[in-house]
Amino acid sequence: VNSAAAAHFFLNLTESPKGKAARDYFARRGITPGTIRKFGLGYAADDWSDLWKRLRAKGFSTDVLDKSGLFKQGKEGPYDLFRNRIMFPIFDAMGRVVAFGGRVMDDSQPKYINSPENAVYTKGRHLYALNFAKKSKEGSLIIVEGYMDAIAMHQAGVDNAVAALGTALTSNQAQLARRYTENVTVGFDADASGQEATLRSLDILVSKGCHVTVLQIPDGKDPDEYIRRNGNDRF
């Protein structure tokens, strides 16, 4: 179900007229078509049943769809959880789609919504982009806060970046990182909550046997913003 949903969102973004605003958004953020393909980025249409109708047409049962976390139940029946959002498939370390994050393209709230926990997804047990970063020759991982930070870093050639999926780093995530390397750099945002999360993560990572350093970005920027303003080489 998740793989089929990811394919649908991707085609919405790359081939459908309804994905134009999302394509423009990624262009403004400097995300290339190649990066969109690599990360399977997508768009959830501004429609209450776009994904539901697509997956039912592909033969998925209502029982399976109900358990997927991609839909909510309303008075008129099920409706799509993600609507009019750019979509980030969340992969496990093996590269299987286990969940999604969806972001608005304006200032409306909530800025992000994420798949709920279900049979294949437990929050706090995955690191975004680890399926790519584990292949890096760097021998280390850089843990950042958000999807766009990790994506921008990979596009800039920093191929050992992973994201903590918007949560403070968990013990399970630290254990997962340690499975691949003992050298970890923490690059959370420079705001107060990011600095608090950095301090907490240091204790967790050290307790798992990691050697930890902290990435401090000038002017209080996050990695995505710094790269867009200053370029890959400066980063």
Short mmCIF file of C-alpha atoms in Angstrom, two decimals:
data_model
loop_
_atom_site.label_atom_id
_atom_site.label_comp_id
_atom_site.label_asym_id
_atom_site.label_seq_id
_atom_site.Cartn_x
_atom_site.Cartn_y
_atom_site.Cartn_z
CA VAL A 1 0.00 0.00 0.00
CA ASN A 2 2.75 2.46 0.96
CA SER A 3 4.72 1.74 -2.22
CA ALA A 4 1.62 2.24 -4.37
CA ALA A 5 0.78 5.46 -2.53
CA ALA A 6 4.35 6.73 -3.00
CA ALA A 7 4.15 6.01 -6.75
CA HIS A 8 0.82 7.85 -6.95
CA PHE A 9 2.15 10.93 -5.12
CA PHE A 10 5.27 10.92 -7.30
CA LEU A 11 3.23 10.87 -10.52
CA ASN A 12 0.97 13.62 -9.14
CA LEU A 13 4.08 15.75 -8.69
CA THR A 14 5.97 14.96 -11.86
CA GLU A 15 3.30 14.35 -14.50
CA SER A 16 -0.07 15.71 -13.41
CA PRO A 17 -1.28 19.28 -14.08
CA LYS A 18 -2.49 19.42 -10.47
CA GLY A 19 1.12 19.12 -9.29
CA LYS A 20 2.29 22.41 -10.83
CA ALA A 21 2.25 24.37 -7.55
CA ALA A 22 4.26 21.60 -5.89
CA ARG A 23 6.75 21.52 -8.78
CA ASP A 24 7.14 25.30 -8.45
CA TYR A 25 7.67 24.92 -4.70
CA PHE A 26 10.52 22.44 -5.12
CA ALA A 27 12.04 24.62 -7.85
CA ARG A 28 12.04 27.61 -5.47
CA ARG A 29 13.72 25.45 -2.85
CA GLY A 30 16.40 24.50 -5.38
CA ILE A 31 15.49 20.80 -5.45
CA THR A 32 16.43 19.21 -8.78
CA PRO A 33 14.41 16.63 -10.76
CA GLY A 34 17.11 14.06 -10.01
CA THR A 35 16.76 14.61 -6.27
CA ILE A 36 12.97 14.39 -6.56
CA ARG A 37 13.41 10.97 -8.21
CA LYS A 38 16.02 9.77 -5.73
CA PHE A 39 13.86 10.54 -2.69
CA GLY A 40 10.55 9.71 -4.37
CA LEU A 41 9.11 13.11 -3.47
CA GLY A 42 5.48 13.66 -4.35
CA TYR A 43 2.29 15.66 -4.07
CA ALA A 44 -1.02 14.80 -2.42
CA ALA A 45 -3.81 16.39 -4.44
CA ASP A 46 -6.25 18.90 -2.97
CA ASP A 47 -8.97 16.26 -3.02
CA TRP A 48 -10.70 14.30 -0.25
CA SER A 49 -10.49 10.91 -1.99
CA ASP A 50 -7.78 11.12 -4.67
CA LEU A 51 -5.54 8.47 -3.08
CA TRP A 52 -8.42 6.30 -1.81
CA LYS A 53 -9.93 6.01 -5.30
CA ARG A 54 -6.53 5.27 -6.84
CA LEU A 55 -5.66 2.47 -4.42
CA ARG A 56 -9.13 0.92 -4.57
CA ALA A 57 -8.82 0.92 -8.37
CA LYS A 58 -5.51 -0.95 -7.97
CA GLY A 59 -7.33 -3.69 -6.07
CA PHE A 60 -6.42 -3.01 -2.44
CA SER A 61 -9.12 -4.07 0.01
CA THR A 62 -10.85 -1.54 2.25
CA ASP A 63 -9.63 -3.54 5.26
CA VAL A 64 -5.97 -3.15 4.29
CA LEU A 65 -6.41 0.52 3.42
CA ASP A 66 -8.10 1.19 6.76
CA LYS A 67 -5.04 -0.19 8.56
CA SER A 68 -2.50 1.73 6.46
CA GLY A 69 -2.74 5.04 8.34
CA LEU A 70 -3.26 6.88 5.03
CA PHE A 71 -6.95 7.51 5.60
CA LYS A 72 -9.35 8.76 8.25
CA GLN A 73 -12.94 7.78 8.79
CA GLY A 74 -15.62 10.44 8.35
CA LYS A 75 -19.42 10.53 8.36
CA GLU A 76 -19.43 9.97 4.59
CA GLY A 77 -16.81 7.23 4.76
CA PRO A 78 -13.01 7.18 4.53
CA TYR A 79 -11.07 10.22 3.32
CA ASP A 80 -7.40 10.93 2.52
CA LEU A 81 -5.21 11.96 5.45
CA PHE A 82 -2.83 13.90 3.18
CA ARG A 83 -4.36 16.64 1.00
CA ASN A 84 -2.66 19.50 -0.86
CA ARG A 85 0.74 18.74 0.63
CA ILE A 86 4.15 17.92 -0.74
CA MET A 87 4.96 14.37 0.26
CA PHE A 88 8.08 12.78 1.72
CA PRO A 89 8.06 8.96 1.70
CA ILE A 90 9.81 7.65 4.80
CA PHE A 91 11.98 4.62 4.05
CA ASP A 92 13.33 2.06 6.47
CA ALA A 93 17.01 1.16 6.36
CA MET A 94 16.26 -1.45 3.67
CA GLY A 95 14.63 1.15 1.41
CA ARG A 96 11.01 0.08 1.94
CA VAL A 97 8.36 2.82 2.25
CA VAL A 98 6.95 2.57 5.78
CA ALA A 99 5.29 5.97 6.28
CA PHE A 100 4.91 9.52 4.94
CA GLY A 101 5.41 13.10 5.99
CA GLY A 102 3.32 15.78 4.33
CA ARG A 103 4.18 19.52 4.31
CA VAL A 104 2.03 22.51 3.38
CA MET A 105 3.34 24.92 0.74
CA ASP A 106 2.17 28.06 2.55
CA ASP A 107 2.02 29.26 6.16
CA SER A 108 -1.06 27.26 7.17
CA GLN A 109 -0.99 24.97 10.19
CA PRO A 110 -0.15 22.27 10.92
CA LYS A 111 3.00 22.69 8.84
CA TYR A 112 3.68 18.93 8.85
CA ILE A 113 1.50 15.91 9.38
CA ASN A 114 2.91 12.40 9.56
CA SER A 115 1.60 8.89 9.20
CA PRO A 116 0.33 7.45 12.48
CA GLU A 117 1.95 4.34 13.90
CA ASN A 118 0.68 1.14 12.30
CA ALA A 119 1.68 -2.45 11.51
CA VAL A 120 4.82 -1.39 9.61
CA TYR A 121 5.73 1.96 11.19
CA THR A 122 6.77 2.83 14.73
CA LYS A 123 7.71 6.46 15.28
CA GLY A 124 11.19 6.94 16.71
CA ARG A 125 12.61 3.75 15.20
CA HIS A 126 13.73 5.12 11.81
CA LEU A 127 16.23 7.68 10.50
CA TYR A 128 15.16 9.42 7.31
CA ALA A 129 17.57 8.80 4.38
CA LEU A 130 19.52 6.09 6.25
CA ASN A 131 18.84 3.79 3.28
CA PHE A 132 21.15 6.11 1.29
CA ALA A 133 23.52 7.31 4.01
CA LYS A 134 24.49 3.78 5.07
CA LYS A 135 26.22 3.40 1.67
CA SER A 136 28.39 6.50 2.18
CA LYS A 137 32.15 6.05 2.22
CA GLU A 138 32.48 8.73 4.93
CA GLY A 139 32.31 6.22 7.77
CA SER A 140 30.09 8.53 9.81
CA LEU A 141 26.55 9.92 9.99
CA ILE A 142 25.32 13.51 10.29
CA ILE A 143 21.94 13.69 12.04
CA VAL A 144 19.83 16.75 11.21
CA GLU A 145 16.26 17.72 12.10
CA GLY A 146 14.18 17.84 8.97
CA TYR A 147 13.53 16.11 5.67
CA MET A 148 14.59 19.15 3.64
CA ASP A 149 17.88 19.48 5.54
CA ALA A 150 18.82 15.87 4.76
CA ILE A 151 17.67 16.17 1.13
CA ALA A 152 19.58 19.43 0.57
CA MET A 153 22.73 17.91 2.04
CA HIS A 154 22.55 14.82 -0.17
CA GLN A 155 22.01 17.07 -3.19
CA ALA A 156 25.07 19.08 -2.11
CA GLY A 157 27.16 15.89 -2.06
CA VAL A 158 27.02 15.26 1.69
CA ASP A 159 25.76 11.71 1.33
CA ASN A 160 25.96 10.63 4.97
CA ALA A 161 23.13 12.88 6.24
CA VAL A 162 20.05 11.47 7.95
CA ALA A 163 17.11 13.19 9.67
CA ALA A 164 15.52 12.45 13.03
CA LEU A 165 12.04 12.94 11.52
CA GLY A 166 11.21 16.07 13.44
CA THR A 167 11.42 14.39 16.82
CA ALA A 168 14.05 14.66 19.50
CA LEU A 169 16.49 11.83 18.89
CA THR A 170 15.30 8.61 20.52
CA SER A 171 17.26 5.79 22.09
CA ASN A 172 16.12 3.50 19.25
CA GLN A 173 17.37 5.95 16.63
CA ALA A 174 20.72 6.23 18.38
CA GLN A 175 20.98 2.45 18.50
CA LEU A 176 20.15 2.32 14.78
CA ALA A 177 22.86 4.87 13.97
CA ARG A 178 25.40 2.95 16.07
CA ARG A 179 24.67 -0.18 14.02
CA TYR A 180 26.32 1.54 11.03
CA THR A 181 28.97 3.77 12.62
CA GLU A 182 30.36 4.99 15.92
CA ASN A 183 31.10 8.48 14.52
CA VAL A 184 28.06 10.78 14.64
CA THR A 185 27.72 14.51 14.07
CA VAL A 186 24.60 16.27 15.34
CA GLY A 187 23.40 19.17 13.19
CA PHE A 188 20.09 20.29 14.67
CA ASP A 189 18.66 23.78 14.18
CA ALA A 190 20.23 26.70 16.02
CA ASP A 191 17.01 27.82 17.72
CA ALA A 192 16.37 27.15 21.41
CA SER A 193 14.44 23.91 20.87
CA GLY A 194 17.11 22.66 18.46
CA GLN A 195 19.87 23.37 20.96
CA GLU A 196 17.96 21.58 23.72
CA ALA A 197 17.48 18.60 21.41
CA THR A 198 21.21 18.66 20.63
CA LEU A 199 22.15 18.46 24.30
CA ARG A 200 19.73 15.60 24.94
CA SER A 201 20.95 13.71 21.87
CA LEU A 202 24.59 13.93 22.99
CA ASP A 203 23.81 11.97 26.16
CA ILE A 204 21.77 9.38 24.26
CA LEU A 205 24.40 8.85 21.55
CA VAL A 206 27.30 8.65 23.99
CA SER A 207 25.37 6.08 26.03
CA LYS A 208 25.22 3.91 22.88
CA GLY A 209 28.98 4.11 22.40
CA CYS A 210 29.11 6.84 19.76
CA HIS A 211 31.83 9.47 19.32
CA VAL A 212 29.81 12.67 18.90
CA THR A 213 30.60 16.08 17.42
CA VAL A 214 28.26 19.02 16.85
CA LEU A 215 27.80 20.88 13.58
CA GLN A 216 27.43 24.60 14.21
CA ILE A 217 26.16 26.55 11.22
CA PRO A 218 26.99 30.29 11.05
CA ASP A 219 24.20 32.86 11.48
CA GLY A 220 21.86 30.36 13.08
CA LYS A 221 20.74 28.85 9.80
CA ASP A 222 19.65 25.28 9.25
CA PRO A 223 21.60 23.23 6.67
CA ASP A 224 18.99 23.64 3.93
CA GLU A 225 18.89 27.43 4.25
CA TYR A 226 22.66 27.76 4.53
CA ILE A 227 23.22 25.71 1.37
CA ARG A 228 20.66 27.75 -0.58
CA ARG A 229 22.25 31.03 0.49
CA ASN A 230 25.93 30.10 0.32
CA GLY A 231 26.27 27.14 -2.00
CA ASN A 232 27.51 23.58 -1.67
CA ASP A 233 31.22 24.34 -1.39
CA ARG A 234 30.84 26.78 1.51
CA PHE A 235 28.69 24.27 3.35
#
